[in-house]
Amino acid sequence: MGRRKRLGDILRERGLLTDDELRLALERQRESGEKLGEALIKLGFISPDDIADALSEHLRIPRVDFKRRYVSSDVVRLVPESIIREQQVLPIEQEGNFLSVAMVDPLNIMIIDDLQRLTGLLIRPMIATATEIEDAYRRSLDIASTAKQVFAQYGADDSAVEEQAEKEREEAILGDAPGVKLANMILEQAVKQRASDVHLEPREDDLRVRYRIDGIMRDVMVVPRHLRGDVNSRIKIMANLDITERRRPQDGRLQLRLDDLTVDVRISTLPTVYGEKIVARILHRTHNVLELEDFGFAAQNFQRIQAMLRQSQGLILVTGPTGSGKTTTLYGFLNQLNSPEKNIITVEDPVEYRLEGINQVQVNPRVDLTFATGLRTVLRQDPDIIMVGEIRDRETADIAVRSALTGHLVLSTLHTNSAVASVVRLLNMGIEPYLISSTVIGVIAQRLVRTICPECKKSVPLDNPVAVRFIQSLGIEPPEYVYQGTGCPLCNDTGYRGRTVVEEVMLFTKDIRRAIDDGAHESELLEIAIRGGMETLPVNAVDKLVRGVTTTEELLRTVYSVENEGVI
């Protein structure tokens, strides 16, 4: 009899719902025709997790923990996608004649009967929320195994296919051809797996597909040679590129819409000895422009950065190697500084994220719109804040410095390994020391490290001798234990999920400005900065290692230097 209790009674008996709340939800249900659970959630009386937990406890039906459970794509295919999405169910495990199915409503006998007729198996209901089922279903869509079905549709390799007329190929890829499905699948799966870049790399006999996820390249699949041209042509057509031109590089953009998510994709082609290599850079319109609080800056460094951004004029530099997140940090600064009272103009190459309320200029050397010429023009547009994507040469550096000197707040990036090295770089570009000391507010040097997956995180002994020596060289006592991820479904068995910043923030104090004017060397500037409270990149990275944010491997990959070990 307990199994026949209604959802409202179960929740009320467990103190999760009042009589008045249930009455209001039932009234809404009668008016809208939606399920009671949906009405309760929309009214804000209860959460999906509360409903699932209460049903699991009352009905003694297992609650699914998808974070620690792998869902095979072969098992998922036992039920059509339309039923999975419409009925909010997901087959998760087959044992003999039994099929375990995650369900939002395990009391729905009609769905259970339909699943038994469809699969020919006995159904074991398990409880999950709609969001959990949707997320698990997306993760189960293994692109490599799904692609095999596309390959099978196309048939065996045939040299005649490779030599078909270009017109026929174009017509094929515009229709429902395997190449179209495969190209769409590669891009859509990249977005779902949080990839920042997709690499389509031609080889002698096939096309290798790799994703860059959390800064690391991962093999995804191999496309047969006879489908290679169709996949490349499909992506080029989507990006409005010339599919007949394969001898010169091309650049384009396309837009993807997945559910409620819209992403911009920047496409770059490059001729190689085996054909065209295509790289797709995935740019989320809003997801990647974070609040500064979410970047992972240490508390002291965050306060220093806030002090820099409160200045009305001067030059703020973000420095680091390619892929260290410099541009994302600048966007974070702009996001905080943006207001109706300020005229903000950027000069970028390329414009990666579109920011509402900010005037963004794309560099175009073909019409003589370079960083330098763009910056000169921007100065005639009455700006309060200027962002220059990168200082690459003396001309751009000179204009940026003089702009900061004449009352503008200028943000830009440099390619140097440390904060103090940026001073040396500007000097080498021919900028006078007095201009550097009087205009630069501060420098942020940074790297990106992968963060440990919170679901499979565990402590392990620190037994890497290189890491131990490196930490000791910094004057820090190595910890006995550190952390790492063991791998789980949430992190695709990598042990990592997401990235965070490792940084050093050098404020230009009176002592540093005086030292620059006096011609101090890089080592002297570093000593002064440390005495002034600056925490260096390696020290900041060790702190994140000790706190369990990242791993020993990431520490050595991003900030390790043999100089600290006394090897050279």
XYZ file of C-alpha atoms in Angstrom:
568
model
C 0.000 0.000 0.000
C 2.936 2.301 0.723
C 3.915 2.174 -2.956
C 0.517 3.570 -3.943
C 0.861 6.761 -1.911
C 0.735 9.922 -3.913
C 3.781 12.177 -4.241
C 2.131 15.035 -2.348
C 1.335 12.784 0.633
C 4.894 11.429 0.722
C 6.451 14.895 0.737
C 3.974 16.212 3.311
C 4.555 13.293 5.676
C 8.290 13.915 5.530
C 7.923 17.567 6.443
C 9.090 18.819 3.049
C 5.736 20.349 2.115
C 2.964 22.164 4.000
C -0.764 21.673 3.427
C -1.075 25.160 1.933
C 1.837 24.597 -0.442
C 0.344 21.285 -1.583
C -3.036 22.942 -2.137
C -1.516 25.702 -4.273
C 0.492 23.187 -6.276
C -2.603 21.050 -6.927
C -4.484 24.138 -8.119
C -1.649 24.973 -10.503
C -1.580 21.360 -11.680
C -5.302 21.440 -12.523
C -4.904 24.703 -14.443
C -1.729 23.831 -16.362
C -2.073 20.067 -16.753
C 1.562 19.567 -15.703
C 2.754 16.929 -13.247
C 2.573 17.685 -9.529
C 6.340 17.486 -9.162
C 6.812 20.044 -11.943
C 4.294 22.370 -10.315
C 6.028 22.125 -6.936
C 9.429 22.881 -8.473
C 8.180 25.843 -10.528
C 6.471 27.312 -7.475
C 9.766 27.051 -5.608
C 8.308 24.907 -2.817
C 10.771 22.061 -3.294
C 13.829 21.080 -5.334
C 14.152 18.154 -7.787
C 16.727 16.565 -5.466
C 14.297 16.758 -2.523
C 11.646 14.909 -4.524
C 14.075 12.249 -5.715
C 15.545 11.688 -2.233
C 12.098 11.463 -0.601
C 10.786 8.989 -3.176
C 13.915 6.868 -2.892
C 13.666 6.655 0.894
C 9.919 6.071 0.986
C 9.686 3.580 -1.878
C 13.039 1.946 -1.107
C 14.030 2.379 -4.746
C 17.759 3.070 -5.281
C 18.828 6.640 -5.968
C 21.233 6.862 -8.919
C 24.616 8.479 -8.301
C 25.736 9.294 -11.840
C 28.945 10.899 -10.619
C 30.276 7.473 -9.701
C 28.578 5.401 -12.389
C 29.609 4.841 -15.978
C 26.753 4.619 -18.472
C 27.546 2.555 -21.560
C 26.414 4.017 -24.874
C 25.474 0.459 -25.956
C 23.012 0.165 -23.060
C 21.604 3.630 -23.725
C 20.835 2.663 -27.329
C 18.398 0.007 -26.123
C 15.876 2.856 -25.836
C 15.254 5.441 -28.599
C 16.368 9.015 -27.952
C 12.809 10.310 -28.343
C 11.579 8.154 -25.440
C 14.593 9.051 -23.282
C 13.929 12.770 -23.669
C 10.116 12.736 -23.633
C 9.668 10.300 -20.751
C 12.782 11.356 -18.789
C 14.200 7.866 -18.449
C 17.672 6.456 -19.073
C 18.750 2.793 -19.274
C 21.972 2.515 -17.281
C 22.840 -1.161 -16.777
C 21.834 -4.576 -18.127
C 22.281 -7.699 -16.002
C 20.922 -10.835 -17.663
C 17.218 -10.284 -18.313
C 17.065 -7.189 -16.105
C 17.544 -3.586 -17.228
C 18.125 -0.876 -14.616
C 16.478 2.364 -15.718
C 16.843 5.803 -14.107
C 13.433 7.491 -13.937
C 12.067 10.788 -12.675
C 8.753 9.062 -11.864
C 9.350 5.423 -10.822
C 5.630 5.045 -10.014
C 4.615 5.412 -13.662
C 3.631 1.827 -14.474
C 2.721 2.708 -18.058
C 6.273 3.820 -18.878
C 7.716 0.723 -17.230
C 5.397 -1.518 -19.267
C 6.336 0.318 -22.473
C 10.045 -0.122 -21.739
C 9.592 -3.841 -21.048
C 7.763 -4.336 -24.370
C 10.356 -2.260 -26.224
C 13.467 -3.956 -24.800
C 12.135 -7.422 -23.988
C 13.762 -7.060 -20.554
C 12.456 -6.780 -16.993
C 12.745 -3.201 -15.761
C 14.358 -2.263 -12.450
C 13.365 1.359 -11.709
C 15.918 3.698 -10.149
C 15.366 7.338 -9.186
C 17.093 10.395 -10.653
C 16.238 14.006 -11.441
C 15.524 15.216 -14.968
C 18.753 17.231 -15.018
C 20.812 14.241 -13.892
C 19.282 12.070 -16.617
C 19.908 14.692 -19.303
C 23.544 15.227 -18.242
C 24.229 11.484 -18.038
C 22.640 10.930 -21.450
C 24.881 13.558 -23.027
C 27.990 12.041 -21.445
C 27.007 8.595 -22.727
C 27.074 9.727 -26.343
C 30.506 8.352 -27.180
C 31.529 10.082 -30.395
C 33.872 7.308 -31.545
C 31.267 4.535 -31.264
C 28.546 6.740 -32.744
C 30.814 7.563 -35.672
C 31.119 3.862 -36.517
C 27.453 3.903 -37.483
C 28.133 6.801 -39.851
C 31.080 4.950 -41.386
C 28.904 1.888 -41.898
C 26.320 3.965 -43.780
C 28.965 5.154 -46.220
C 30.332 1.739 -47.102
C 33.861 0.568 -47.799
C 36.695 2.805 -48.945
C 36.786 3.329 -52.661
C 39.411 5.298 -54.571
C 36.704 6.464 -56.965
C 35.019 8.294 -54.075
C 38.156 10.361 -53.522
C 38.185 11.435 -57.173
C 34.512 12.399 -57.474
C 33.666 15.756 -59.000
C 33.760 18.789 -56.703
C 30.213 19.698 -57.634
C 28.940 16.281 -56.570
C 30.825 16.530 -53.297
C 29.382 19.946 -52.549
C 25.861 18.721 -53.229
C 26.419 15.684 -51.011
C 27.736 17.617 -48.036
C 24.836 20.020 -48.157
C 22.369 17.174 -47.749
C 21.942 14.376 -45.243
C 25.269 12.752 -46.131
C 27.534 10.950 -43.624
C 30.103 13.741 -43.877
C 27.523 16.268 -42.747
C 26.468 14.142 -39.785
C 30.060 13.486 -38.812
C 31.157 17.139 -38.992
C 28.136 18.259 -36.944
C 28.740 15.490 -34.425
C 32.417 16.417 -33.987
C 31.617 20.082 -33.266
C 28.595 19.410 -31.049
C 30.435 16.816 -28.964
C 33.348 19.233 -28.538
C 30.999 21.811 -27.008
C 29.441 19.199 -24.696
C 32.874 18.032 -23.503
C 34.003 21.618 -22.749
C 36.721 21.556 -25.439
C 38.366 24.874 -26.285
C 39.746 23.694 -29.635
C 39.016 20.970 -32.198
C 41.890 19.728 -34.375
C 41.186 17.885 -37.657
C 44.578 16.592 -38.707
C 45.043 14.849 -42.083
C 47.372 11.860 -42.197
C 48.370 9.611 -45.064
C 45.475 7.174 -44.618
C 42.933 8.986 -42.426
C 41.957 12.111 -40.498
C 42.772 12.325 -36.797
C 40.341 14.268 -34.583
C 41.593 15.691 -31.301
C 40.030 17.960 -28.672
C 41.876 20.328 -26.363
C 40.157 20.046 -22.982
C 41.484 21.945 -19.953
C 44.573 22.815 -21.992
C 45.506 19.210 -22.833
C 45.084 17.519 -26.237
C 43.040 14.288 -26.297
C 42.527 11.831 -29.157
C 38.830 11.476 -29.967
C 38.471 9.445 -33.138
C 39.906 8.632 -36.566
C 37.913 9.435 -39.723
C 38.495 7.186 -42.779
C 40.269 8.823 -45.681
C 37.247 8.621 -48.004
C 35.196 10.772 -45.575
C 37.986 13.264 -44.890
C 37.146 15.624 -47.731
C 33.440 15.693 -46.913
C 34.051 16.526 -43.249
C 36.479 19.322 -44.094
C 34.241 20.725 -46.835
C 31.196 20.706 -44.562
C 33.005 22.751 -41.910
C 34.375 25.166 -44.524
C 30.906 25.736 -45.968
C 29.526 26.401 -42.485
C 32.282 29.018 -42.008
C 31.685 30.599 -45.464
C 35.115 29.549 -46.744
C 36.070 28.585 -50.303
C 35.937 24.773 -50.471
C 37.787 24.724 -53.820
C 40.805 26.522 -52.333
C 43.149 24.114 -50.544
C 46.540 25.658 -51.259
C 46.368 28.705 -49.021
C 45.278 29.252 -45.403
C 41.792 30.585 -44.745
C 40.021 31.981 -41.687
C 36.301 32.091 -40.970
C 33.619 31.918 -38.295
C 30.466 29.947 -37.715
C 27.813 29.813 -35.040
C 26.422 26.748 -33.266
C 23.172 26.551 -31.316
C 22.830 23.631 -28.916
C 19.678 23.659 -26.807
C 19.778 27.056 -25.039
C 23.511 27.528 -25.647
C 24.960 29.641 -28.465
C 28.665 29.425 -29.244
C 30.865 31.117 -31.820
C 33.464 28.951 -33.551
C 36.547 30.430 -35.206
C 37.852 28.288 -38.075
C 41.439 28.237 -39.371
C 42.670 26.073 -42.265
C 46.291 25.216 -43.056
C 47.643 23.288 -46.089
C 49.845 20.325 -45.095
C 51.545 17.572 -47.083
C 48.542 15.269 -46.557
C 45.790 17.856 -47.049
C 44.118 20.633 -45.108
C 44.386 20.767 -41.335
C 41.459 22.545 -39.689
C 41.409 23.983 -36.181
C 38.131 25.175 -34.683
C 38.388 27.494 -31.651
C 35.188 27.311 -29.587
C 34.161 30.611 -28.028
C 31.266 30.563 -25.591
C 29.450 33.862 -25.819
C 28.949 34.341 -22.072
C 30.299 31.295 -20.247
C 33.986 32.247 -20.488
C 33.634 35.855 -19.332
C 33.789 35.217 -15.624
C 33.558 37.456 -12.623
C 37.023 38.154 -11.234
C 36.038 36.406 -8.007
C 35.758 33.156 -9.971
C 39.247 33.216 -11.502
C 40.955 31.608 -8.515
C 43.295 34.473 -7.607
C 44.788 34.266 -4.125
C 43.119 36.648 -1.650
C 46.115 38.984 -1.375
C 46.602 39.064 -5.157
C 42.901 39.693 -5.719
C 43.089 42.739 -3.458
C 46.115 44.017 -5.390
C 44.289 43.603 -8.695
C 41.270 45.455 -7.341
C 43.574 48.301 -6.285
C 44.977 48.452 -9.841
C 41.519 48.573 -11.429
C 40.492 51.487 -9.202
C 43.064 53.702 -10.941
C 41.750 56.095 -13.579
C 44.942 56.215 -15.651
C 48.041 54.139 -16.227
C 49.047 50.837 -17.831
C 48.098 47.397 -16.489
C 49.838 44.427 -18.119
C 48.950 40.727 -18.077
C 51.828 38.505 -19.096
C 52.505 34.851 -19.735
C 53.045 32.335 -22.553
C 50.462 31.432 -25.189
C 47.496 29.635 -23.661
C 47.960 31.031 -20.167
C 44.585 32.815 -20.098
C 45.817 36.389 -20.549
C 42.960 37.447 -22.837
C 40.355 35.873 -20.547
C 41.804 37.842 -17.635
C 41.606 41.074 -19.625
C 37.960 40.330 -20.422
C 37.387 39.798 -16.719
C 38.870 43.242 -16.055
C 36.656 44.819 -18.728
C 33.624 43.024 -17.347
C 34.213 44.665 -13.962
C 35.096 48.099 -15.351
C 32.198 48.232 -17.801
C 29.586 50.874 -16.934
C 27.447 53.440 -18.800
C 29.645 56.246 -17.499
C 32.765 54.961 -19.272
C 33.740 54.807 -22.937
C 35.649 51.544 -23.339
C 37.279 50.649 -26.664
C 39.321 47.544 -27.486
C 41.692 46.722 -30.353
C 41.952 42.940 -30.691
C 43.237 40.212 -33.001
C 40.865 38.457 -33.078
C 37.793 39.602 -31.127
C 37.169 36.410 -29.165
C 34.195 37.357 -26.983
C 31.540 39.958 -27.681
C 30.942 42.224 -24.679
C 27.762 44.269 -24.394
C 28.385 48.007 -24.052
C 32.035 47.876 -25.171
C 33.316 49.060 -28.576
C 35.453 46.248 -29.965
C 37.715 46.693 -33.000
C 39.072 43.787 -35.057
C 42.638 44.189 -36.363
C 42.799 43.884 -40.168
C 46.310 44.318 -41.665
C 44.904 44.093 -45.227
C 43.360 47.543 -44.778
C 46.254 48.799 -42.633
C 44.287 48.412 -39.405
C 47.056 47.176 -37.102
C 47.367 47.435 -33.324
C 49.355 50.649 -33.746
C 47.073 52.356 -36.311
C 43.970 51.153 -34.479
C 45.286 52.535 -31.205
C 46.011 55.923 -32.792
C 42.459 56.096 -34.121
C 40.976 54.983 -30.802
C 42.667 57.910 -29.062
C 40.553 60.243 -31.227
C 37.356 58.517 -30.016
C 37.401 60.069 -26.520
C 38.078 56.798 -24.632
C 38.257 56.387 -20.871
C 39.608 52.835 -20.976
C 41.548 51.182 -23.806
C 42.299 47.495 -24.157
C 45.051 46.510 -26.624
C 45.048 42.781 -27.294
C 48.828 42.514 -27.345
C 51.898 44.755 -27.357
C 53.977 43.187 -30.129
C 56.355 45.936 -31.248
C 57.924 49.218 -30.258
C 55.329 51.341 -32.064
C 52.396 49.747 -30.237
C 54.288 49.855 -26.914
C 55.142 53.525 -27.367
C 51.535 54.526 -28.161
C 50.165 52.414 -25.264
C 52.589 53.964 -22.767
C 51.949 57.515 -23.964
C 48.183 56.886 -23.877
C 48.513 55.863 -20.243
C 50.625 58.946 -19.600
C 47.953 61.288 -20.992
C 45.081 60.200 -18.752
C 43.775 56.888 -20.069
C 43.582 53.511 -18.342
C 45.238 51.053 -20.735
C 45.069 47.267 -20.450
C 47.252 44.964 -22.523
C 49.298 41.753 -22.647
C 52.932 40.798 -23.170
C 54.615 37.473 -23.850
C 57.045 37.165 -20.921
C 57.561 34.473 -18.299
C 57.328 36.651 -15.195
C 56.128 40.022 -13.978
C 59.573 41.591 -13.680
C 60.539 40.289 -17.132
C 57.858 42.575 -18.594
C 59.950 45.574 -17.528
C 62.943 44.189 -19.386
C 60.787 43.494 -22.453
C 59.540 47.086 -22.569
C 63.106 48.377 -22.173
C 64.255 46.126 -25.024
C 61.453 47.547 -27.164
C 63.021 50.970 -26.704
C 60.685 52.436 -24.083
C 62.508 54.867 -21.810
C 62.802 53.821 -18.136
C 61.143 57.032 -16.917
C 58.075 56.296 -19.083
C 57.791 52.752 -17.688
C 58.151 53.872 -14.068
C 55.649 56.690 -14.437
C 52.902 54.852 -16.356
C 52.813 51.159 -15.372
C 50.445 50.482 -12.456
C 51.256 46.801 -12.136
C 51.821 43.487 -13.887
C 50.017 40.172 -13.483
C 51.975 37.113 -14.641
C 49.942 33.933 -14.835
C 49.620 30.302 -15.920
C 46.649 27.950 -16.075
C 46.705 24.654 -14.182
C 44.115 21.893 -14.273
C 42.112 21.476 -11.082
C 41.511 18.130 -9.414
C 38.085 16.584 -9.952
C 36.211 17.007 -6.643
C 34.358 13.697 -7.016
C 37.404 11.397 -7.224
C 39.935 13.437 -5.250
C 42.167 11.567 -2.803
C 45.383 12.190 -0.870
C 48.620 10.469 -1.903
C 52.193 10.627 -0.579
C 54.459 13.203 -2.234
C 57.086 10.835 -3.633
C 58.198 12.682 -6.773
C 61.873 13.583 -6.141
C 61.905 16.351 -8.769
C 58.892 18.024 -7.158
C 60.416 17.680 -3.694
C 63.671 19.329 -4.773
C 61.795 22.061 -6.621
C 59.657 22.916 -3.590
C 62.722 22.901 -1.324
C 64.508 25.279 -3.717
C 61.764 27.810 -3.007
C 62.505 27.680 0.714
C 59.294 25.739 1.430
C 59.051 22.507 3.421
C 57.519 19.878 1.074
C 54.191 18.483 2.340
C 53.985 14.814 3.258
C 50.785 14.332 1.276
C 49.297 15.948 -1.816
C 46.132 15.247 -3.816
C 45.163 13.750 -7.139
C 42.061 12.508 -8.947
C 41.604 8.797 -9.539
C 39.226 9.241 -12.488
C 35.434 9.066 -12.638
C 32.549 9.683 -15.086
C 32.366 13.360 -14.135
C 35.922 14.029 -15.348
C 35.953 11.487 -18.207
C 38.377 9.359 -16.195
C 41.129 12.022 -16.300
C 41.198 13.041 -12.633
C 40.864 16.706 -13.644
C 37.896 18.994 -14.182
C 38.346 22.635 -15.091
C 41.300 24.965 -14.702
C 42.352 27.740 -12.375
C 44.934 30.480 -12.497
C 48.376 30.484 -10.879
C 49.657 34.024 -10.625
C 52.072 36.627 -9.333
C 50.990 40.245 -9.018
C 53.612 42.986 -8.977
C 52.372 46.408 -7.919
C 54.646 49.237 -9.011
C 55.553 50.714 -5.635
C 57.792 53.741 -5.086
C 60.766 51.424 -4.521
C 60.208 49.586 -7.805
C 59.725 52.847 -9.746
C 62.934 54.253 -8.243
C 64.831 51.051 -9.085
C 63.656 51.180 -12.714
C 64.762 54.798 -13.020
C 68.165 53.794 -11.559
C 68.566 50.999 -14.150
C 68.203 48.037 -11.763
C 68.608 44.517 -13.202
C 65.794 41.974 -13.364
C 67.076 40.099 -10.294
C 67.165 43.312 -8.259
C 63.603 44.187 -9.277
C 62.498 40.696 -8.230
C 64.075 41.079 -4.791
C 62.389 44.451 -4.283
C 59.021 43.064 -5.389
C 59.293 40.092 -3.004
C 60.260 42.406 -0.133
C 57.162 44.403 -1.000
C 54.966 41.342 -0.484
C 54.803 39.776 -3.966
C 54.270 36.007 -3.992
C 56.057 34.494 -6.990
C 54.418 32.158 -9.497
C 56.143 28.994 -8.192
C 55.264 29.814 -4.568
C 51.635 30.469 -5.534
C 51.537 27.157 -7.419
C 52.929 25.246 -4.418
C 50.260 26.839 -2.235
C 47.550 25.525 -4.591
C 49.243 22.113 -4.552
C 49.248 21.970 -0.754
C 45.595 23.082 -0.590
C 44.558 20.303 -2.947
C 43.572 22.528 -5.867
C 45.975 20.951 -8.356
C 48.508 18.134 -8.665
C 52.257 17.632 -8.628
C 52.212 16.920 -12.369
C 50.528 20.243 -13.097
C 52.999 22.068 -10.839
C 55.946 20.655 -12.794
C 54.260 21.179 -16.167
C 53.537 24.862 -15.681
C 56.022 26.539 -13.318
C 58.929 24.129 -12.826
C 62.364 25.434 -13.773
C 65.649 23.530 -13.706
C 67.294 26.748 -12.564
C 65.673 26.269 -9.160
C 67.345 22.881 -8.801
C 70.783 24.279 -9.487
C 71.198 22.042 -12.540
C 72.308 24.871 -14.825
